Structure formats: C-alpha cells, structure tokens
Amino acid sequence: MAEIRTIVTVGEILVEFVSHQKNCALEQITEYSGPYPSGAPAIFLDQAARMGAATQMIGGVGDDGFGRRILRRLREDGVGIDGITVSDEHSTGTAFVSYYDSGDRDFIFHIAGTAADAFTVRSGVFAPAQTILHVSASSLGISSMRDKIMDAVRSVGDGGGLISCDPNARPELMNDPVTRDAMFEVMESSSILLPSTSDLDFLYPDLSEDAAVEKLLNANADIVAVKRGAGGVTIVSNGERHDFAGYAVSEVDPTGAGDCFCGTFVSLISQGASLYDAGMQANAAGAIAVTRRGPMEGNSNPSEIAQFLNSRSPKENIA
Ligand code: ATP
Ligand code: MG
C-alpha cells in the first residue's frame, strides 16, 4: 500500500450536544454540553490524521459558529478540509444525545436539509488511484448521502484505489433494501473490513464468526478486523491471525470508540505498519476513547497511545 497516500471520507459532519442527566430521554429540561464535533466519518478521519496519514474530508458545514468549531478542530488535528463545503444557505447539522443507566442512548439528529447533506463532491478533490476511501456504512442510511458515497466508492474502485468499510450493520439499516444493497456493494468492494461482532451476527446470522470472516476473506477483503468492544479485537488476513484482549478501562462514553479504532488501524496500515502493530495500537486507541466524554474527544495521538501501552504489561493483553 506504499503508493496510497490519502485517506478520504464522504459523509455527515455534525456538532453533538450531550445531556448531563442520564435517563432524561431528551424530554426533560436539563443541562447539555457541546457543541462537540461529531459525525462518524469525521471522527474516523480526525483520528486517521492524528496518527499521521494524509486525509481529505468531504462533507458540509454551515457558515456559523458550529461549523467554525468543527473546521478549527479538524484543521488543528491535520485533517484536509478542502473537500468541505461551507454553506451560506444551510446551518450546520446537529445531534442531541442522552444516555440511560443501561448504557443505551437516545439520539435526535438534524441532518436532512442542513449543511451536513447539502454539500457537493467537487471534482479533483481526491485522486482515485491514490485514495483509501473509508465508508462508515451508517452514512448509507441517510438517503441524501448515499448517492454521493456510492459515486465515490465506484470512482475509487474503478480508479485503482482501495476501500475500507465499517459495516455498522444495525437492524434499521439492514431492513431498508436500498441501504442494505449499498452496504453489500461497499463491503464487496472493500479490501479492509472492520465489522463488530454484532455486525457479523446481523450480516450472517447462520454463520459462526470464523465462517463469516472466512467468507469475507474469500470475497475481496485482504484484512478483516473483528471488533469486540470491551473484549478487544481480532485481526485476520490470509495466513495471519492476531487476537488482542481488551484493556481494562473504566468506560465513560463509548460513542466514537469504533470510529477511533478504525481511524487508527487504517491510518497505520496505510503507512505500512504490520497487522500486529496496527491492531495493537488501534486496540489501545479504542480503549482510550471510551474513557473520555464526547464523540471525538476520545481521539488520541501516537505518543498518548505509546504511553498507554507502556503503562500496561503486554502479557495482560494476549488473548
Ligand atoms: P460503535 O458502537 O461505535 O459502532 P463498534 O461496535 O464499531 O462501536 P467497539 O467494538 O465498541 O466498536 O469498539 C472498537 C474497539 O475499541 C474494540 O474492538 C476495542 O479494541 C476498543 N474498545 C471498545 N470498548 C472498549 C472497552 N469498554 N474497553 C476496552 N476497549 C474497548
Ligand atoms: Mg461500529
């Protein structure tokens, strides 16, 4: 992958407000913190940039305070922002989130009709042959986003670049035939697949985990990373398998851990790291992410990850 230079995402960019009060169901009048920069593709790409990859974000924000907050954050972390459309007509997309004691969460998203989906993908903003396009498949459930993402997937696939995909195969996405078809098309085009164990259960209910991974490797994937939340991760490639147990951390906010994991992993692989090193560091980055409140606030950089790994005995981490 040495000739691949830039990691690109196309998708929703938002600010998020997090309720201080659990169980409020977004119904109570209570305090919120925000605006936190958010949106799965943006969280992913911010982490990929922090890990040293060249990146390009394609999406939209409004010409307002929320949009400026996001742009400043991405710029400071080294994310390429030339692909972001700043809209005069639409305001920045927002999300509100509240947690329950069980860890479940309620979301209210405002994406349709905001700057988050009013952007255009300008021609020339990425060079297909030098691109790794990452698709967070939850974005495919947003109808206004889907065609833009699928056009980019086809252009990168046809142009000799690479696709990576986090399937996020939630039932509401899988139950919509158009979204489901798009998700399978992206997965079939992907050389790096980053499903969670629950994604594999939804995608292949009749297959064991090993059989599902085998099926993915026999299709087009070169690398499959199976995310297990607190249980860690397994990285599988043809002839190679690495199991990493999860690190014991106290979970404050799990939102964004999956994207942070994927951003770390794809960034390191794009820079020539071994599967073992990329898996080890991404597993640590995911663990760090859950200890911090806020969707993108859990992202980290190589020195924080090195410090985290140095503070743990490697033995604790062999599954
Ligand atoms: P999402 O709910 O955002 O879709 P995901 O299912 O894609 O998340 P997770 O498996 O929750 O992703 O998290 C990604 C990785 O982060 C895990 O594989 C693991 O390495 C790390 N991780 C996540 N949660 C924890 C935790 N509680 N303790 C330690 N590590 C964790
Ligand atoms: Mg996920």
XYZ file of N, CA, C and O in Angstrom, residues 31-123:
372
model
N -29.284 20.301 31.677
C -28.087 20.903 31.073
C -27.462 19.969 30.034
O -27.505 18.755 30.189
N -26.867 20.597 29.045
C -26.169 19.861 27.984
C -24.776 20.449 27.802
O -24.579 21.649 28.018
N -23.830 19.620 27.387
C -22.512 20.119 26.976
C -22.389 20.004 25.470
O -22.874 19.049 24.872
N -21.728 20.936 24.883
C -21.492 20.944 23.445
C -21.172 22.360 23.031
O -21.106 23.235 23.908
N -20.978 22.610 21.790
C -21.025 21.710 20.645
C -19.744 20.885 20.479
O -18.658 21.442 20.331
N -19.900 19.546 20.553
C -18.777 18.642 20.296
C -18.754 18.284 18.807
O -19.765 17.814 18.278
N -17.608 18.438 18.136
C -17.514 17.976 16.742
C -17.831 16.480 16.661
O -17.373 15.706 17.505
N -18.624 16.091 15.663
C -19.056 14.694 15.569
C -19.403 14.314 14.136
O -19.185 15.084 13.203
N -19.989 13.120 14.009
C -20.272 12.508 12.704
C -19.238 11.404 12.517
O -18.027 11.672 12.545
N -19.719 10.163 12.330
C -18.800 9.019 12.272
C -17.643 9.220 11.291
O -16.475 8.967 11.640
N -17.896 9.696 10.051
C -16.764 9.837 9.120
C -15.741 10.869 9.601
O -14.539 10.697 9.381
N -16.228 11.907 10.271
C -15.316 12.952 10.764
C -14.491 12.456 11.951
O -13.294 12.760 12.065
N -15.113 11.678 12.838
C -14.371 11.127 13.992
C -13.271 10.198 13.485
O -12.112 10.262 13.911
N -13.661 9.331 12.553
C -12.703 8.402 11.947
C -11.518 9.158 11.349
O -10.347 8.840 11.591
N -11.827 10.184 10.543
C -10.764 10.842 9.773
C -9.872 11.697 10.669
O -8.666 11.801 10.442
N -10.477 12.297 11.695
C -9.693 13.069 12.656
C -8.627 12.166 13.298
O -7.457 12.545 13.424
N -9.042 10.954 13.660
C -8.077 10.032 14.278
C -7.034 9.561 13.259
O -5.847 9.456 13.588
N -7.467 9.317 12.023
C -6.505 8.886 10.987
C -5.440 9.970 10.792
O -4.245 9.670 10.642
N -5.858 11.232 10.798
C -4.893 12.340 10.644
C -3.976 12.423 11.855
O -2.764 12.601 11.719
N -4.554 12.262 13.052
C -3.723 12.341 14.261
C -2.653 11.248 14.264
O -1.572 11.436 14.819
N -2.944 10.116 13.625
C -1.975 9.030 13.550
C -0.989 9.208 12.396
O -0.169 8.331 12.124
N -1.092 10.320 11.674
C -0.036 10.648 10.712
C -0.365 10.482 9.247
O 0.494 10.741 8.402
N -1.589 10.049 8.917
C -1.918 9.873 7.498
C -2.342 11.203 6.870
O -2.862 12.081 7.552
N -2.129 11.333 5.571
C -2.727 12.439 4.818
C -4.206 12.116 4.643
O -4.570 10.963 4.393
N -5.060 13.108 4.810
C -6.507 12.862 4.811
C -7.245 13.948 4.035
O -6.733 15.061 3.872
N -8.448 13.606 3.600
C -9.325 14.601 2.970
C -10.772 14.299 3.374
O -11.271 13.203 3.133
N -11.406 15.271 4.013
C -12.802 15.125 4.437
C -13.714 15.771 3.412
O -13.494 16.918 3.016
N -14.732 15.032 2.983
C -15.720 15.583 2.053
C -17.078 15.582 2.752
O -17.576 14.533 3.178
N -17.633 16.771 2.915
C -18.906 16.914 3.614
C -19.273 18.381 3.651
O -18.722 19.173 2.870
N -20.189 18.753 4.542
C -20.612 20.152 4.573
C -20.875 20.659 5.976
O -21.338 19.911 6.853
N -20.563 21.933 6.182
C -20.931 22.637 7.422
C -21.540 23.981 7.019
O -21.374 24.439 5.888
N -22.236 24.604 7.965
C -22.786 25.930 7.717
C -21.751 27.005 8.018
O -20.751 26.763 8.703
N -22.036 28.212 7.505
C -21.175 29.363 7.796
C -21.632 29.951 9.135
O -22.217 31.033 9.202
N -21.403 29.193 10.203
C -21.898 29.593 11.527
C -20.919 29.097 12.597
O -19.921 28.442 12.279
N -21.220 29.417 13.840
C -20.307 29.064 14.931
C -20.052 27.568 15.035
O -18.919 27.139 15.268
N -21.093 26.770 14.869
C -20.910 25.312 14.955
C -19.945 24.835 13.858
O -19.065 24.010 14.098
N -20.158 25.368 12.657
C -19.298 24.970 11.535
C -17.854 25.392 11.779
O -16.918 24.614 11.525
N -17.693 26.620 12.303
C -16.316 27.085 12.560
C -15.650 26.240 13.645
O -14.465 25.955 13.590
N -16.413 25.832 14.641
C -15.882 24.964 15.716
C -15.305 23.675 15.098
O -14.205 23.240 15.427
N -16.089 23.083 14.200
C -15.655 21.818 13.584
C -14.435 22.039 12.696
O -13.455 21.290 12.775
N -14.501 23.085 11.858
C -13.387 23.314 10.928
C -12.091 23.558 11.686
O -11.032 23.051 11.313
N -12.185 24.341 12.777
C -10.969 24.629 13.548
C -10.391 23.341 14.125
O -9.197 23.086 14.069
N -11.278 22.508 14.664
C -10.827 21.257 15.268
C -10.150 20.347 14.230
O -9.060 19.799 14.461
N -10.789 20.200 13.075
C -10.222 19.315 12.057
C -8.890 19.873 11.549
O -7.911 19.128 11.387
N -8.863 21.185 11.335
C -7.624 21.817 10.847
C -6.490 21.612 11.858
O -5.384 21.228 11.499
N -6.792 21.848 13.135
C -5.753 21.696 14.172
C -5.216 20.263 14.239
O -4.055 20.050 14.555
N -6.068 19.292 13.943
C -5.631 17.897 14.006
C -5.018 17.418 12.695
O -4.664 16.248 12.563
N -4.928 18.315 11.711
C -4.233 17.977 10.470
C -5.103 17.355 9.401
O -4.587 16.800 8.427
N -6.431 17.417 9.565
C -7.331 16.845 8.553
C -7.399 17.787 7.346
O -7.534 19.005 7.513
N -7.323 17.222 6.144
C -7.513 18.013 4.925
C -8.971 18.441 4.839
O -9.866 17.599 4.926
N -9.224 19.749 4.724
C -10.615 20.220 4.763
C -11.035 20.912 3.456
O -12.094 21.514 3.403
N -10.206 20.772 2.408
C -10.577 21.395 1.125
C -11.878 20.818 0.571
O -12.561 21.469 -0.218
N -12.198 19.582 0.945
C -13.402 18.934 0.423
C -14.665 19.317 1.184
O -15.750 18.832 0.864
N -14.534 20.159 2.208
C -15.721 20.539 2.987
C -16.360 21.778 2.375
O -15.707 22.812 2.191
N -17.642 21.667 2.041
C -18.411 22.793 1.502
C -18.935 23.613 2.685
O -19.559 23.060 3.592
N -18.659 24.919 2.689
C -19.222 25.790 3.726
C -20.431 26.496 3.105
O -20.298 27.258 2.154
N -21.611 26.197 3.645
C -22.858 26.673 3.031
C -23.305 28.008 3.620
O -23.291 28.191 4.834
N -23.709 28.929 2.736
C -24.318 30.189 3.193
C -25.798 30.003 3.498
O -26.390 30.766 4.234
N -26.383 28.987 2.868
C -27.840 28.844 2.926
C -28.317 27.905 4.020
O -29.457 27.995 4.460
N -27.460 26.979 4.427
C -27.889 25.958 5.378
C -27.027 26.026 6.627
O -25.843 26.349 6.551
N -27.634 25.701 7.768
C -26.846 25.699 9.001
C -26.256 24.315 9.258
O -26.676 23.310 8.666
N -25.270 24.285 10.146
C -24.540 23.052 10.468
C -25.484 22.002 11.069
O -26.358 22.339 11.869
N -25.287 20.750 10.695
C -26.079 19.649 11.258
C -25.811 19.485 12.742
O -24.716 19.782 13.231
N -26.842 19.023 13.471
C -26.699 18.853 14.918
C -27.255 17.492 15.349
O -28.092 16.892 14.658
N -26.789 17.046 16.509
C -27.359 15.857 17.139
C -27.421 16.105 18.637
O -26.569 16.812 19.188
N -28.441 15.552 19.289
C -28.567 15.599 20.748
C -28.570 14.166 21.234
O -29.212 13.310 20.630
N -27.848 13.929 22.322
C -27.772 12.543 22.817
C -27.933 12.518 24.328
O -27.491 13.431 25.029
N -28.627 11.492 24.804
C -28.759 11.275 26.241
C -28.633 9.782 26.518
O -29.154 8.955 25.770
N -27.938 9.474 27.606
C -27.688 8.081 27.968
C -28.663 7.602 29.029
O -29.216 8.394 29.784
N -28.831 6.294 29.083
C -29.547 5.634 30.170
C -28.516 4.915 31.039
O -27.396 4.664 30.599
N -28.918 4.562 32.257
C -28.016 3.821 33.144
C -27.543 2.525 32.474
O -26.436 2.053 32.721
N -28.388 1.953 31.623
C -28.046 0.692 30.960
C -26.935 0.860 29.921
O -26.395 -0.118 29.436
N -26.603 2.124 29.583
C -25.636 2.350 28.506
C -26.318 2.627 27.167
O -25.686 3.089 26.220
N -27.615 2.333 27.064
C -28.353 2.678 25.836
C -28.402 4.191 25.693
O -28.212 4.925 26.661
N -28.688 4.652 24.483
C -28.745 6.104 24.292
C -29.881 6.473 23.346
O -30.271 5.692 22.487
N -30.405 7.666 23.554
C -31.378 8.260 22.629
C -30.660 9.333 21.837
O -29.901 10.128 22.408
N -30.918 9.361 20.521
C -30.361 10.408 19.658
C -31.488 11.171 18.981
O -32.490 10.570 18.590
N -31.337 12.468 18.811
C -32.144 13.217 17.842
C -31.150 13.851 16.876
O -30.255 14.599 17.300
N -31.265 13.493 15.602
C -30.364 14.022 14.570
C -31.077 15.064 13.729
O -32.253 14.882 13.378
N -30.389 16.133 13.387
C -30.869 17.073 12.367
C -29.823 17.083 11.269
O -28.773 17.719 11.408
N -30.086 16.306 10.223
C -29.147 16.202 9.098
C -29.839 16.636 7.800
O -29.328 17.479 7.067
N -31.047 16.065 7.553
C -31.767 16.401 6.309
C -32.041 17.904 6.269
O -32.495 18.494 7.247
N -31.711 18.518 5.162
C -31.979 19.947 4.999
C -30.962 20.854 5.675
O -31.116 22.073 5.679
N -29.916 20.277 6.270
C -28.848 21.100 6.859
C -27.628 21.079 5.926
O -27.609 20.361 4.912
N -26.608 21.834 6.324
C -25.366 21.838 5.541
C -24.723 20.449 5.502
O -23.950 20.143 4.593
N -25.058 19.598 6.489
C -24.443 18.262 6.546
C -24.751 17.429 5.311
O -23.966 16.562 4.937
N -25.917 17.668 4.688
C -26.199 16.897 3.474
C -26.353 17.776 2.232
O -26.749 17.294 1.179
N -26.000 19.065 2.357
C -26.173 19.972 1.211
C -24.891 20.146 0.402
O -24.811 21.016 -0.449
N -23.888 19.310 0.662
C -22.590 19.522 0.008
C -22.512 18.854 -1.357
O -23.318 17.987 -1.696
N -21.522 19.277 -2.140
C -21.231 18.586 -3.397
C -19.809 18.022 -3.304
O -18.967 18.577 -2.586
N -19.569 16.934 -4.012
C -18.217 16.366 -4.071
C -17.539 17.014 -5.274
O -17.866 16.702 -6.414
N -16.644 17.944 -5.010
C -16.023 18.689 -6.120
C -15.050 17.789 -6.873
O -14.280 17.028 -6.253
N -15.078 17.901 -8.213
C -14.205 17.015 -8.982
C -12.750 17.416 -8.732
O -12.434 18.583 -8.547
